């Protein structure tokens, strides 16, 4: 799923690196005045074009999620900063048991060719705040390269795409760049199994970023405290699992990904799974993937912290493998 705004010169690079076997490509256009839509269809005639209902990256993502029909959703950027060739690494971790997987530029072999020292300092500070408040182990809170099972979308509780834009031209909360922080926190705080994959961020190929270090940094900080309040309210009401518990245990090598993505072999750390033989080669440091959290089933269930959250993944894997065999 690719949100776009005047990215006609970048799309050829992005589309050329998409792995084989992807079921659908969703291109969300935010009102481009160049040939973004035409170029997308020239490069991939089967691409589904979605026009976002309001403005901002958050609204673009929500519109894109609503249009997705496949089992797994992967968020990448249209400016060439996120590498589509890494998609199999994310998918493999989902098939191996995670609910939500996010990229990290600062751990597990990740790197950034684009972030400034000031932005890196701000990102580190925001990471500390979130990890203290939510009991998580994020290493890269604000990176927007994520993948997750489609059934996760309702839990993220994003702003309704049918709502009108405010008359004063402002954005609804969740429609702006704060969306990436909001999604990452909600995935962790609502009890999902969340992991990180090392990712290399490249500099934008053409054009200029709309990111503003101070404005968007304060917006992210506001989002963190807003989400902390949301978590506390839901915990008291019993609407979501109470608390976030971190477990990190080694696991077997990644299972084969759905469809025909064929991810590179990797060693992973997936929540509450014992180590097993047969790990992949050690050539790529990004093979080491850390789990971020584990949610409790209930606030009052203090003695049973190793619950069965995510056990439906086994059924999903069998269904995917059966469907893949049938397709072949």
PDB file of C-alpha atoms in Angstrom:
ATOM      1  CA  UNK A   1       0.000   0.000   0.000  1.00  0.00           C
ATOM      2  CA  UNK A   2       1.662   3.199  -1.258  1.00  0.00           C
ATOM      3  CA  UNK A   3       0.454   6.720  -0.343  1.00  0.00           C
ATOM      4  CA  UNK A   4       1.473   9.254  -2.999  1.00  0.00           C
ATOM      5  CA  UNK A   5       1.518  12.982  -3.645  1.00  0.00           C
ATOM      6  CA  UNK A   6       3.318  14.174  -6.783  1.00  0.00           C
ATOM      7  CA  UNK A   7       5.656  11.177  -6.973  1.00  0.00           C
ATOM      8  CA  UNK A   8       5.656  10.440 -10.720  1.00  0.00           C
ATOM      9  CA  UNK A   9       9.472  10.519 -10.928  1.00  0.00           C
ATOM     10  CA  UNK A  10       9.947   8.209  -7.947  1.00  0.00           C
ATOM     11  CA  UNK A  11       7.381   5.533  -8.791  1.00  0.00           C
ATOM     12  CA  UNK A  12       9.458   3.784 -11.510  1.00  0.00           C
ATOM     13  CA  UNK A  13      12.201   3.091  -8.953  1.00  0.00           C
ATOM     14  CA  UNK A  14       9.733   1.900  -6.290  1.00  0.00           C
ATOM     15  CA  UNK A  15       7.682  -0.319  -8.585  1.00  0.00           C
ATOM     16  CA  UNK A  16      10.794  -1.902 -10.114  1.00  0.00           C
ATOM     17  CA  UNK A  17      11.827  -3.218  -6.665  1.00  0.00           C
ATOM     18  CA  UNK A  18       8.477  -4.750  -5.714  1.00  0.00           C
ATOM     19  CA  UNK A  19       8.955  -8.506  -5.091  1.00  0.00           C
ATOM     20  CA  UNK A  20       7.242 -11.151  -7.200  1.00  0.00           C
ATOM     21  CA  UNK A  21       4.005 -12.655  -5.954  1.00  0.00           C
ATOM     22  CA  UNK A  22       2.296  -9.553  -4.533  1.00  0.00           C
ATOM     23  CA  UNK A  23      -1.472  -9.945  -4.884  1.00  0.00           C
ATOM     24  CA  UNK A  24      -2.385  -6.288  -5.143  1.00  0.00           C
ATOM     25  CA  UNK A  25      -0.808  -2.850  -5.198  1.00  0.00           C
ATOM     26  CA  UNK A  26      -2.871  -0.051  -3.679  1.00  0.00           C
ATOM     27  CA  UNK A  27      -1.801   3.453  -4.723  1.00  0.00           C
ATOM     28  CA  UNK A  28      -3.468   6.166  -2.642  1.00  0.00           C
ATOM     29  CA  UNK A  29      -3.309   9.562  -4.328  1.00  0.00           C
ATOM     30  CA  UNK A  30      -3.557  12.720  -2.249  1.00  0.00           C
ATOM     31  CA  UNK A  31      -4.486  15.046  -5.090  1.00  0.00           C
ATOM     32  CA  UNK A  32      -1.318  14.951  -7.188  1.00  0.00           C
ATOM     33  CA  UNK A  33      -0.999  17.615  -9.855  1.00  0.00           C
ATOM     34  CA  UNK A  34       1.607  15.681 -11.831  1.00  0.00           C
ATOM     35  CA  UNK A  35       1.265  12.325 -13.628  1.00  0.00           C
ATOM     36  CA  UNK A  36       1.481  10.153 -10.511  1.00  0.00           C
ATOM     37  CA  UNK A  37      -1.699   8.205 -11.241  1.00  0.00           C
ATOM     38  CA  UNK A  38      -0.938   7.769 -14.955  1.00  0.00           C
ATOM     39  CA  UNK A  39       2.605   6.585 -14.255  1.00  0.00           C
ATOM     40  CA  UNK A  40       1.402   4.122 -11.616  1.00  0.00           C
ATOM     41  CA  UNK A  41      -1.012   2.544 -14.093  1.00  0.00           C
ATOM     42  CA  UNK A  42       1.603   2.462 -16.833  1.00  0.00           C
ATOM     43  CA  UNK A  43       4.031   0.664 -14.544  1.00  0.00           C
ATOM     44  CA  UNK A  44       1.448  -1.678 -13.073  1.00  0.00           C
ATOM     45  CA  UNK A  45      -1.890  -1.805 -14.951  1.00  0.00           C
ATOM     46  CA  UNK A  46      -3.415  -3.935 -12.192  1.00  0.00           C
ATOM     47  CA  UNK A  47      -2.727  -1.292  -9.515  1.00  0.00           C
ATOM     48  CA  UNK A  48      -5.787  -0.133  -7.617  1.00  0.00           C
ATOM     49  CA  UNK A  49      -5.970   3.684  -7.487  1.00  0.00           C
ATOM     50  CA  UNK A  50      -7.628   5.162  -4.399  1.00  0.00           C
ATOM     51  CA  UNK A  51      -8.255   8.897  -3.944  1.00  0.00           C
ATOM     52  CA  UNK A  52      -8.060   9.862  -0.293  1.00  0.00           C
ATOM     53  CA  UNK A  53     -11.084  11.488   1.291  1.00  0.00           C
ATOM     54  CA  UNK A  54      -9.286  14.267   3.190  1.00  0.00           C
ATOM     55  CA  UNK A  55      -5.650  15.405   3.404  1.00  0.00           C
ATOM     56  CA  UNK A  56      -2.611  14.099   5.268  1.00  0.00           C
ATOM     57  CA  UNK A  57      -0.687  10.838   5.384  1.00  0.00           C
ATOM     58  CA  UNK A  58      -2.890   9.409   8.114  1.00  0.00           C
ATOM     59  CA  UNK A  59      -6.014   9.752   6.016  1.00  0.00           C
ATOM     60  CA  UNK A  60      -4.173   8.330   3.008  1.00  0.00           C
ATOM     61  CA  UNK A  61      -3.229   5.234   4.997  1.00  0.00           C
ATOM     62  CA  UNK A  62      -6.750   4.781   6.339  1.00  0.00           C
ATOM     63  CA  UNK A  63      -8.199   5.017   2.819  1.00  0.00           C
ATOM     64  CA  UNK A  64      -5.617   2.537   1.573  1.00  0.00           C
ATOM     65  CA  UNK A  65      -6.293   0.057   4.363  1.00  0.00           C
ATOM     66  CA  UNK A  66     -10.006   0.186   3.578  1.00  0.00           C
ATOM     67  CA  UNK A  67      -9.279  -0.759  -0.034  1.00  0.00           C
ATOM     68  CA  UNK A  68      -6.966  -3.691   0.720  1.00  0.00           C
ATOM     69  CA  UNK A  69      -8.376  -7.191   0.207  1.00  0.00           C
ATOM     70  CA  UNK A  70      -5.304  -9.395   0.827  1.00  0.00           C
ATOM     71  CA  UNK A  71      -4.347 -11.165   4.055  1.00  0.00           C
ATOM     72  CA  UNK A  72      -1.281  -9.008   4.758  1.00  0.00           C
ATOM     73  CA  UNK A  73      -0.860  -5.244   4.376  1.00  0.00           C
ATOM     74  CA  UNK A  74       2.577  -3.659   3.926  1.00  0.00           C
ATOM     75  CA  UNK A  75       3.073   0.116   4.139  1.00  0.00           C
ATOM     76  CA  UNK A  76       5.839   1.596   1.999  1.00  0.00           C
ATOM     77  CA  UNK A  77       6.618   5.148   0.873  1.00  0.00           C
ATOM     78  CA  UNK A  78       6.522   6.384  -2.713  1.00  0.00           C
ATOM     79  CA  UNK A  79       9.667   8.513  -2.507  1.00  0.00           C
ATOM     80  CA  UNK A  80      12.140   5.620  -2.625  1.00  0.00           C
ATOM     81  CA  UNK A  81      13.143   5.905   1.035  1.00  0.00           C
ATOM     82  CA  UNK A  82      11.731   2.492   1.984  1.00  0.00           C
ATOM     83  CA  UNK A  83      13.094  -0.523   0.119  1.00  0.00           C
ATOM     84  CA  UNK A  84      10.337  -2.782  -1.290  1.00  0.00           C
ATOM     85  CA  UNK A  85      12.924  -5.543  -1.533  1.00  0.00           C
ATOM     86  CA  UNK A  86      12.699  -5.904   2.267  1.00  0.00           C
ATOM     87  CA  UNK A  87       9.006  -6.852   2.166  1.00  0.00           C
ATOM     88  CA  UNK A  88       9.710 -10.619   2.422  1.00  0.00           C
ATOM     89  CA  UNK A  89      11.534 -10.050   5.728  1.00  0.00           C
ATOM     90  CA  UNK A  90       8.386  -8.476   7.185  1.00  0.00           C
ATOM     91  CA  UNK A  91       6.047 -11.088   5.730  1.00  0.00           C
ATOM     92  CA  UNK A  92       8.173 -13.955   7.046  1.00  0.00           C
ATOM     93  CA  UNK A  93       7.845 -12.667  10.619  1.00  0.00           C
ATOM     94  CA  UNK A  94       4.075 -12.367  10.279  1.00  0.00           C
ATOM     95  CA  UNK A  95       3.818 -15.925   9.026  1.00  0.00           C
ATOM     96  CA  UNK A  96       6.088 -16.992  11.878  1.00  0.00           C
ATOM     97  CA  UNK A  97       3.634 -15.697  14.464  1.00  0.00           C
ATOM     98  CA  UNK A  98       3.702 -11.894  14.752  1.00  0.00           C
ATOM     99  CA  UNK A  99       0.582  -9.747  14.456  1.00  0.00           C
ATOM    100  CA  UNK A 100       2.418  -6.559  13.529  1.00  0.00           C
ATOM    101  CA  UNK A 101       5.997  -6.008  12.309  1.00  0.00           C
ATOM    102  CA  UNK A 102       7.725  -2.652  12.023  1.00  0.00           C
ATOM    103  CA  UNK A 103      10.977  -1.591  10.461  1.00  0.00           C
ATOM    104  CA  UNK A 104      13.849  -0.203  12.503  1.00  0.00           C
ATOM    105  CA  UNK A 105      16.624   1.975  11.116  1.00  0.00           C
ATOM    106  CA  UNK A 106      18.614   1.882  14.339  1.00  0.00           C
ATOM    107  CA  UNK A 107      18.801  -1.766  15.348  1.00  0.00           C
ATOM    108  CA  UNK A 108      19.032  -5.297  13.917  1.00  0.00           C
ATOM    109  CA  UNK A 109      21.328  -4.087  11.133  1.00  0.00           C
ATOM    110  CA  UNK A 110      19.124  -1.195  10.004  1.00  0.00           C
ATOM    111  CA  UNK A 111      20.506   2.140   8.852  1.00  0.00           C
ATOM    112  CA  UNK A 112      19.369   5.545   7.583  1.00  0.00           C
ATOM    113  CA  UNK A 113      20.915   7.549   4.757  1.00  0.00           C
ATOM    114  CA  UNK A 114      18.420  10.335   5.281  1.00  0.00           C
ATOM    115  CA  UNK A 115      17.890  11.220   8.946  1.00  0.00           C
ATOM    116  CA  UNK A 116      19.664  14.272  10.361  1.00  0.00           C
ATOM    117  CA  UNK A 117      21.421  14.354  13.725  1.00  0.00           C
ATOM    118  CA  UNK A 118      18.655  16.570  15.140  1.00  0.00           C
ATOM    119  CA  UNK A 119      15.888  14.256  14.005  1.00  0.00           C
ATOM    120  CA  UNK A 120      17.805  11.235  15.312  1.00  0.00           C
ATOM    121  CA  UNK A 121      18.116  12.903  18.708  1.00  0.00           C
ATOM    122  CA  UNK A 122      14.399  13.635  18.729  1.00  0.00           C
ATOM    123  CA  UNK A 123      13.550  10.092  17.682  1.00  0.00           C
ATOM    124  CA  UNK A 124      15.713   8.667  20.474  1.00  0.00           C
ATOM    125  CA  UNK A 125      13.989  10.866  23.023  1.00  0.00           C
ATOM    126  CA  UNK A 126      10.526   9.885  21.822  1.00  0.00           C
ATOM    127  CA  UNK A 127      11.535   6.219  21.960  1.00  0.00           C
ATOM    128  CA  UNK A 128      12.520   6.592  25.601  1.00  0.00           C
ATOM    129  CA  UNK A 129       9.211   8.229  26.506  1.00  0.00           C
ATOM    130  CA  UNK A 130       7.156   5.509  24.803  1.00  0.00           C
ATOM    131  CA  UNK A 131       9.196   2.636  26.196  1.00  0.00           C
ATOM    132  CA  UNK A 132       8.864   4.004  29.736  1.00  0.00           C
ATOM    133  CA  UNK A 133       5.122   4.692  29.480  1.00  0.00           C
ATOM    134  CA  UNK A 134       4.102   1.542  27.620  1.00  0.00           C
ATOM    135  CA  UNK A 135       6.744  -0.955  28.728  1.00  0.00           C
ATOM    136  CA  UNK A 136       7.849  -1.568  25.156  1.00  0.00           C
ATOM    137  CA  UNK A 137      11.270  -1.908  23.547  1.00  0.00           C
ATOM    138  CA  UNK A 138      10.913   0.163  20.406  1.00  0.00           C
ATOM    139  CA  UNK A 139      14.176   1.191  18.775  1.00  0.00           C
ATOM    140  CA  UNK A 140      12.603   3.299  16.023  1.00  0.00           C
ATOM    141  CA  UNK A 141       9.204   4.716  16.898  1.00  0.00           C
ATOM    142  CA  UNK A 142       8.665   7.100  13.992  1.00  0.00           C
ATOM    143  CA  UNK A 143       9.605   4.935  11.002  1.00  0.00           C
ATOM    144  CA  UNK A 144       6.597   4.211   8.783  1.00  0.00           C
ATOM    145  CA  UNK A 145       7.655   0.907   7.217  1.00  0.00           C
ATOM    146  CA  UNK A 146       5.170  -1.546   8.748  1.00  0.00           C
ATOM    147  CA  UNK A 147       3.439  -4.805   7.874  1.00  0.00           C
ATOM    148  CA  UNK A 148       0.527  -6.515   9.585  1.00  0.00           C
ATOM    149  CA  UNK A 149      -2.362  -8.919   9.136  1.00  0.00           C
ATOM    150  CA  UNK A 150      -5.390  -7.219   7.578  1.00  0.00           C
ATOM    151  CA  UNK A 151      -7.608  -8.193  10.508  1.00  0.00           C
ATOM    152  CA  UNK A 152      -5.492  -5.868  12.695  1.00  0.00           C
ATOM    153  CA  UNK A 153      -6.942  -2.768  10.987  1.00  0.00           C
ATOM    154  CA  UNK A 154     -10.136  -2.467  13.117  1.00  0.00           C
ATOM    155  CA  UNK A 155      -8.020  -2.597  16.287  1.00  0.00           C
ATOM    156  CA  UNK A 156      -5.971   0.380  15.082  1.00  0.00           C
ATOM    157  CA  UNK A 157      -9.206   2.407  15.221  1.00  0.00           C
ATOM    158  CA  UNK A 158      -8.178   5.057  12.677  1.00  0.00           C
ATOM    159  CA  UNK A 159     -10.348   8.118  11.909  1.00  0.00           C
ATOM    160  CA  UNK A 160     -13.389   7.277   9.774  1.00  0.00           C
ATOM    161  CA  UNK A 161     -12.570   8.021   6.131  1.00  0.00           C
ATOM    162  CA  UNK A 162     -16.171   9.134   5.571  1.00  0.00           C
ATOM    163  CA  UNK A 163     -15.895  12.063   7.976  1.00  0.00           C
ATOM    164  CA  UNK A 164     -15.669  15.501   6.297  1.00  0.00           C
ATOM    165  CA  UNK A 165     -12.597  17.660   6.534  1.00  0.00           C
ATOM    166  CA  UNK A 166     -12.927  20.438   9.150  1.00  0.00           C
ATOM    167  CA  UNK A 167     -14.177  23.732   7.706  1.00  0.00           C
ATOM    168  CA  UNK A 168     -11.086  25.581   8.901  1.00  0.00           C
ATOM    169  CA  UNK A 169      -8.874  23.357   6.751  1.00  0.00           C
ATOM    170  CA  UNK A 170      -7.197  21.645   9.700  1.00  0.00           C
ATOM    171  CA  UNK A 171      -6.649  17.889   9.950  1.00  0.00           C
ATOM    172  CA  UNK A 172      -8.600  15.459  12.071  1.00  0.00           C
ATOM    173  CA  UNK A 173      -6.492  13.863  14.799  1.00  0.00           C
ATOM    174  CA  UNK A 174      -4.777  10.907  13.157  1.00  0.00           C
ATOM    175  CA  UNK A 175      -4.829  12.360   9.638  1.00  0.00           C
ATOM    176  CA  UNK A 176      -1.280  13.785   9.808  1.00  0.00           C
ATOM    177  CA  UNK A 177       2.239  12.430  10.277  1.00  0.00           C
ATOM    178  CA  UNK A 178       1.334  11.379  13.808  1.00  0.00           C
ATOM    179  CA  UNK A 179      -0.363   8.356  12.246  1.00  0.00           C
ATOM    180  CA  UNK A 180       2.829   6.263  12.268  1.00  0.00           C
ATOM    181  CA  UNK A 181       3.380   6.789  15.994  1.00  0.00           C
ATOM    182  CA  UNK A 182      -0.299   6.173  16.667  1.00  0.00           C
ATOM    183  CA  UNK A 183      -0.302   2.888  14.758  1.00  0.00           C
ATOM    184  CA  UNK A 184       2.886   1.618  16.394  1.00  0.00           C
ATOM    185  CA  UNK A 185       1.702   2.421  19.910  1.00  0.00           C
ATOM    186  CA  UNK A 186      -1.785   1.002  19.414  1.00  0.00           C
ATOM    187  CA  UNK A 187      -0.393  -2.217  18.029  1.00  0.00           C
ATOM    188  CA  UNK A 188       1.727  -2.641  21.158  1.00  0.00           C
ATOM    189  CA  UNK A 189      -0.726  -1.319  23.740  1.00  0.00           C
ATOM    190  CA  UNK A 190      -3.684  -3.335  22.451  1.00  0.00           C
ATOM    191  CA  UNK A 191      -1.971  -6.641  23.093  1.00  0.00           C
ATOM    192  CA  UNK A 192      -0.627  -7.632  19.672  1.00  0.00           C
ATOM    193  CA  UNK A 193       2.616  -9.514  19.158  1.00  0.00           C
ATOM    194  CA  UNK A 194       4.841  -6.781  17.734  1.00  0.00           C
ATOM    195  CA  UNK A 195       8.313  -7.282  16.277  1.00  0.00           C
ATOM    196  CA  UNK A 196      11.007  -5.202  14.593  1.00  0.00           C
ATOM    197  CA  UNK A 197      12.939  -5.897  11.397  1.00  0.00           C
ATOM    198  CA  UNK A 198      16.148  -4.094  10.478  1.00  0.00           C
ATOM    199  CA  UNK A 199      15.518  -1.751   7.546  1.00  0.00           C
ATOM    200  CA  UNK A 200      17.716   0.563   5.499  1.00  0.00           C
ATOM    201  CA  UNK A 201      16.186   3.979   4.853  1.00  0.00           C
ATOM    202  CA  UNK A 202      17.396   5.677   1.673  1.00  0.00           C
ATOM    203  CA  UNK A 203      17.349   9.363   0.865  1.00  0.00           C
ATOM    204  CA  UNK A 204      14.356  10.586  -1.130  1.00  0.00           C
ATOM    205  CA  UNK A 205      15.169  10.276  -4.833  1.00  0.00           C
ATOM    206  CA  UNK A 206      13.263  13.284  -6.206  1.00  0.00           C
ATOM    207  CA  UNK A 207      11.337  16.111  -4.587  1.00  0.00           C
ATOM    208  CA  UNK A 208      11.274  17.467  -1.049  1.00  0.00           C
ATOM    209  CA  UNK A 209       9.828  15.970   2.113  1.00  0.00           C
ATOM    210  CA  UNK A 210       6.806  17.577   3.776  1.00  0.00           C
ATOM    211  CA  UNK A 211       8.155  16.652   7.217  1.00  0.00           C
ATOM    212  CA  UNK A 212       8.803  19.519   9.633  1.00  0.00           C
ATOM    213  CA  UNK A 213      11.161  18.510  12.440  1.00  0.00           C
ATOM    214  CA  UNK A 214       9.763  20.690  15.241  1.00  0.00           C
ATOM    215  CA  UNK A 215       6.094  20.874  14.250  1.00  0.00           C
ATOM    216  CA  UNK A 216       5.771  17.169  13.619  1.00  0.00           C
ATOM    217  CA  UNK A 217       7.989  16.289  16.574  1.00  0.00           C
ATOM    218  CA  UNK A 218       5.663  18.074  18.975  1.00  0.00           C
ATOM    219  CA  UNK A 219       2.695  16.450  17.239  1.00  0.00           C
ATOM    220  CA  UNK A 220       4.262  13.041  17.851  1.00  0.00           C
ATOM    221  CA  UNK A 221       4.905  13.893  21.514  1.00  0.00           C
ATOM    222  CA  UNK A 222       1.281  14.944  21.878  1.00  0.00           C
ATOM    223  CA  UNK A 223       0.260  11.660  20.256  1.00  0.00           C
ATOM    224  CA  UNK A 224       2.287   9.656  22.776  1.00  0.00           C
ATOM    225  CA  UNK A 225       0.534  11.190  25.775  1.00  0.00           C
ATOM    226  CA  UNK A 226      -2.839  11.010  24.054  1.00  0.00           C
ATOM    227  CA  UNK A 227      -2.326   7.302  23.399  1.00  0.00           C
ATOM    228  CA  UNK A 228      -1.201   6.734  26.977  1.00  0.00           C
ATOM    229  CA  UNK A 229      -4.461   8.251  28.173  1.00  0.00           C
ATOM    230  CA  UNK A 230      -6.375   6.091  25.714  1.00  0.00           C
ATOM    231  CA  UNK A 231      -4.653   2.952  26.994  1.00  0.00           C
ATOM    232  CA  UNK A 232      -5.449   3.819  30.611  1.00  0.00           C
ATOM    233  CA  UNK A 233      -9.103   4.474  29.790  1.00  0.00           C
ATOM    234  CA  UNK A 234      -9.441   1.183  27.916  1.00  0.00           C
ATOM    235  CA  UNK A 235      -7.716  -0.684  30.707  1.00  0.00           C
ATOM    236  CA  UNK A 236     -10.139   0.671  33.258  1.00  0.00           C
ATOM    237  CA  UNK A 237     -13.121  -0.091  31.029  1.00  0.00           C
ATOM    238  CA  UNK A 238     -11.875  -3.586  30.199  1.00  0.00           C
ATOM    239  CA  UNK A 239     -12.089  -2.881  26.470  1.00  0.00           C
ATOM    240  CA  UNK A 240      -8.520  -4.039  25.788  1.00  0.00           C
ATOM    241  CA  UNK A 241      -5.883  -6.241  27.417  1.00  0.00           C
ATOM    242  CA  UNK A 242      -4.478  -4.567  30.487  1.00  0.00           C
ATOM    243  CA  UNK A 243      -0.809  -3.783  30.335  1.00  0.00           C
ATOM    244  CA  UNK A 244       2.111  -4.493  28.059  1.00  0.00           C
ATOM    245  CA  UNK A 245       4.629  -7.179  28.956  1.00  0.00           C
ATOM    246  CA  UNK A 246       7.883  -7.644  27.089  1.00  0.00           C
ATOM    247  CA  UNK A 247       9.195 -11.126  26.306  1.00  0.00           C
ATOM    248  CA  UNK A 248      12.126 -11.850  24.018  1.00  0.00           C
ATOM    249  CA  UNK A 249      12.930 -15.451  23.229  1.00  0.00           C
ATOM    250  CA  UNK A 250      14.735 -16.931  20.205  1.00  0.00           C
ATOM    251  CA  UNK A 251      12.789 -18.806  17.596  1.00  0.00           C
ATOM    252  CA  UNK A 252      13.222 -21.041  14.583  1.00  0.00           C
ATOM    253  CA  UNK A 253      14.115 -19.690  11.167  1.00  0.00           C
ATOM    254  CA  UNK A 254      11.397 -17.868   9.294  1.00  0.00           C
ATOM    255  CA  UNK A 255       8.716 -19.972   7.666  1.00  0.00           C
ATOM    256  CA  UNK A 256       8.114 -19.594   3.958  1.00  0.00           C
ATOM    257  CA  UNK A 257       6.046 -16.519   3.221  1.00  0.00           C
ATOM    258  CA  UNK A 258       2.509 -16.643   1.759  1.00  0.00           C
ATOM    259  CA  UNK A 259       2.014 -16.724  -1.974  1.00  0.00           C
ATOM    260  CA  UNK A 260       5.382 -16.686  -3.765  1.00  0.00           C
ATOM    261  CA  UNK A 261       7.306 -13.973  -1.970  1.00  0.00           C
ATOM    262  CA  UNK A 262      10.092 -16.400  -0.948  1.00  0.00           C
ATOM    263  CA  UNK A 263      11.797 -14.360   1.812  1.00  0.00           C
ATOM    264  CA  UNK A 264      15.482 -14.711   2.497  1.00  0.00           C
ATOM    265  CA  UNK A 265      16.257 -17.100   5.378  1.00  0.00           C
ATOM    266  CA  UNK A 266      16.609 -15.341   8.698  1.00  0.00           C
ATOM    267  CA  UNK A 267      16.994 -15.932  12.400  1.00  0.00           C
ATOM    268  CA  UNK A 268      14.260 -14.381  14.451  1.00  0.00           C
ATOM    269  CA  UNK A 269      13.237 -13.667  18.000  1.00  0.00           C
ATOM    270  CA  UNK A 270       9.513 -14.229  18.300  1.00  0.00           C
ATOM    271  CA  UNK A 271       7.521 -13.981  21.492  1.00  0.00           C
ATOM    272  CA  UNK A 272       7.370 -17.042  23.749  1.00  0.00           C
ATOM    273  CA  UNK A 273       8.827 -19.572  21.336  1.00  0.00           C
ATOM    274  CA  UNK A 274      11.706 -21.917  22.188  1.00  0.00           C
ATOM    275  CA  UNK A 275      14.866 -21.963  20.083  1.00  0.00           C
ATOM    276  CA  UNK A 276      15.083 -24.452  17.253  1.00  0.00           C
ATOM    277  CA  UNK A 277      17.734 -25.661  14.869  1.00  0.00           C
ATOM    278  CA  UNK A 278      18.034 -24.669  11.240  1.00  0.00           C
ATOM    279  CA  UNK A 279      18.551 -20.934  11.427  1.00  0.00           C
ATOM    280  CA  UNK A 280      19.551 -19.036   8.320  1.00  0.00           C
ATOM    281  CA  UNK A 281      22.988 -17.825   7.330  1.00  0.00           C
ATOM    282  CA  UNK A 282      24.639 -15.065   9.313  1.00  0.00           C
ATOM    283  CA  UNK A 283      25.514 -12.892   6.346  1.00  0.00           C
ATOM    284  CA  UNK A 284      22.749 -10.322   6.849  1.00  0.00           C
ATOM    285  CA  UNK A 285      22.700  -8.679  10.300  1.00  0.00           C
ATOM    286  CA  UNK A 286      19.041  -7.831   9.732  1.00  0.00           C
ATOM    287  CA  UNK A 287      18.261 -11.512  10.225  1.00  0.00           C
ATOM    288  CA  UNK A 288      18.031 -10.780  13.963  1.00  0.00           C
ATOM    289  CA  UNK A 289      14.499  -9.599  14.672  1.00  0.00           C
ATOM    290  CA  UNK A 290      13.419  -8.571  18.159  1.00  0.00           C
ATOM    291  CA  UNK A 291       9.927  -8.806  19.606  1.00  0.00           C
ATOM    292  CA  UNK A 292       8.656  -5.603  21.155  1.00  0.00           C
ATOM    293  CA  UNK A 293       5.879  -6.639  23.512  1.00  0.00           C
ATOM    294  CA  UNK A 294       3.362  -9.135  24.723  1.00  0.00           C
ATOM    295  CA  UNK A 295      -0.075  -8.065  25.952  1.00  0.00           C
ATOM    296  CA  UNK A 296      -1.850  -9.537  28.968  1.00  0.00           C
ATOM    297  CA  UNK A 297      -5.204 -11.131  28.483  1.00  0.00           C
ATOM    298  CA  UNK A 298      -6.804  -9.269  31.384  1.00  0.00           C
ATOM    299  CA  UNK A 299      -5.815  -6.761  34.041  1.00  0.00           C
ATOM    300  CA  UNK A 300      -6.590  -9.223  36.838  1.00  0.00           C
ATOM    301  CA  UNK A 301      -4.779 -12.142  35.186  1.00  0.00           C
ATOM    302  CA  UNK A 302      -1.411 -11.573  36.801  1.00  0.00           C
ATOM    303  CA  UNK A 303      -0.456 -15.227  37.106  1.00  0.00           C
ATOM    304  CA  UNK A 304      -0.937 -16.238  33.498  1.00  0.00           C
ATOM    305  CA  UNK A 305       1.292 -13.913  31.551  1.00  0.00           C
ATOM    306  CA  UNK A 306       2.113 -16.454  28.853  1.00  0.00           C
ATOM    307  CA  UNK A 307      -1.332 -16.429  27.265  1.00  0.00           C
ATOM    308  CA  UNK A 308      -2.242 -17.707  23.856  1.00  0.00           C
ATOM    309  CA  UNK A 309      -2.417 -14.360  22.078  1.00  0.00           C
ATOM    310  CA  UNK A 310      -1.654 -14.935  18.430  1.00  0.00           C
ATOM    311  CA  UNK A 311      -2.247 -18.701  18.386  1.00  0.00           C
ATOM    312  CA  UNK A 312      -4.574 -18.255  15.446  1.00  0.00           C
ATOM    313  CA  UNK A 313      -1.495 -17.617  13.366  1.00  0.00           C
ATOM    314  CA  UNK A 314      -1.015 -21.400  12.971  1.00  0.00           C
ATOM    315  CA  UNK A 315      -4.421 -21.727  11.344  1.00  0.00           C
ATOM    316  CA  UNK A 316      -3.626 -18.790   9.113  1.00  0.00           C
ATOM    317  CA  UNK A 317      -0.358 -20.365   7.999  1.00  0.00           C
ATOM    318  CA  UNK A 318      -2.037 -23.670   7.179  1.00  0.00           C
ATOM    319  CA  UNK A 319      -4.760 -21.870   5.247  1.00  0.00           C
ATOM    320  CA  UNK A 320      -2.199 -19.857   3.295  1.00  0.00           C
ATOM    321  CA  UNK A 321      -0.124 -22.925   2.515  1.00  0.00           C
ATOM    322  CA  UNK A 322      -3.200 -24.869   1.409  1.00  0.00           C
ATOM    323  CA  UNK A 323      -4.349 -21.999  -0.777  1.00  0.00           C
ATOM    324  CA  UNK A 324      -0.855 -21.617  -2.264  1.00  0.00           C
ATOM    325  CA  UNK A 325      -0.674 -25.347  -3.067  1.00  0.00           C
ATOM    326  CA  UNK A 326      -4.108 -25.189  -4.676  1.00  0.00           C
ATOM    327  CA  UNK A 327      -3.117 -22.186  -6.753  1.00  0.00           C
ATOM    328  CA  UNK A 328       0.014 -23.979  -7.950  1.00  0.00           C
TER     329      UNK A 328
END
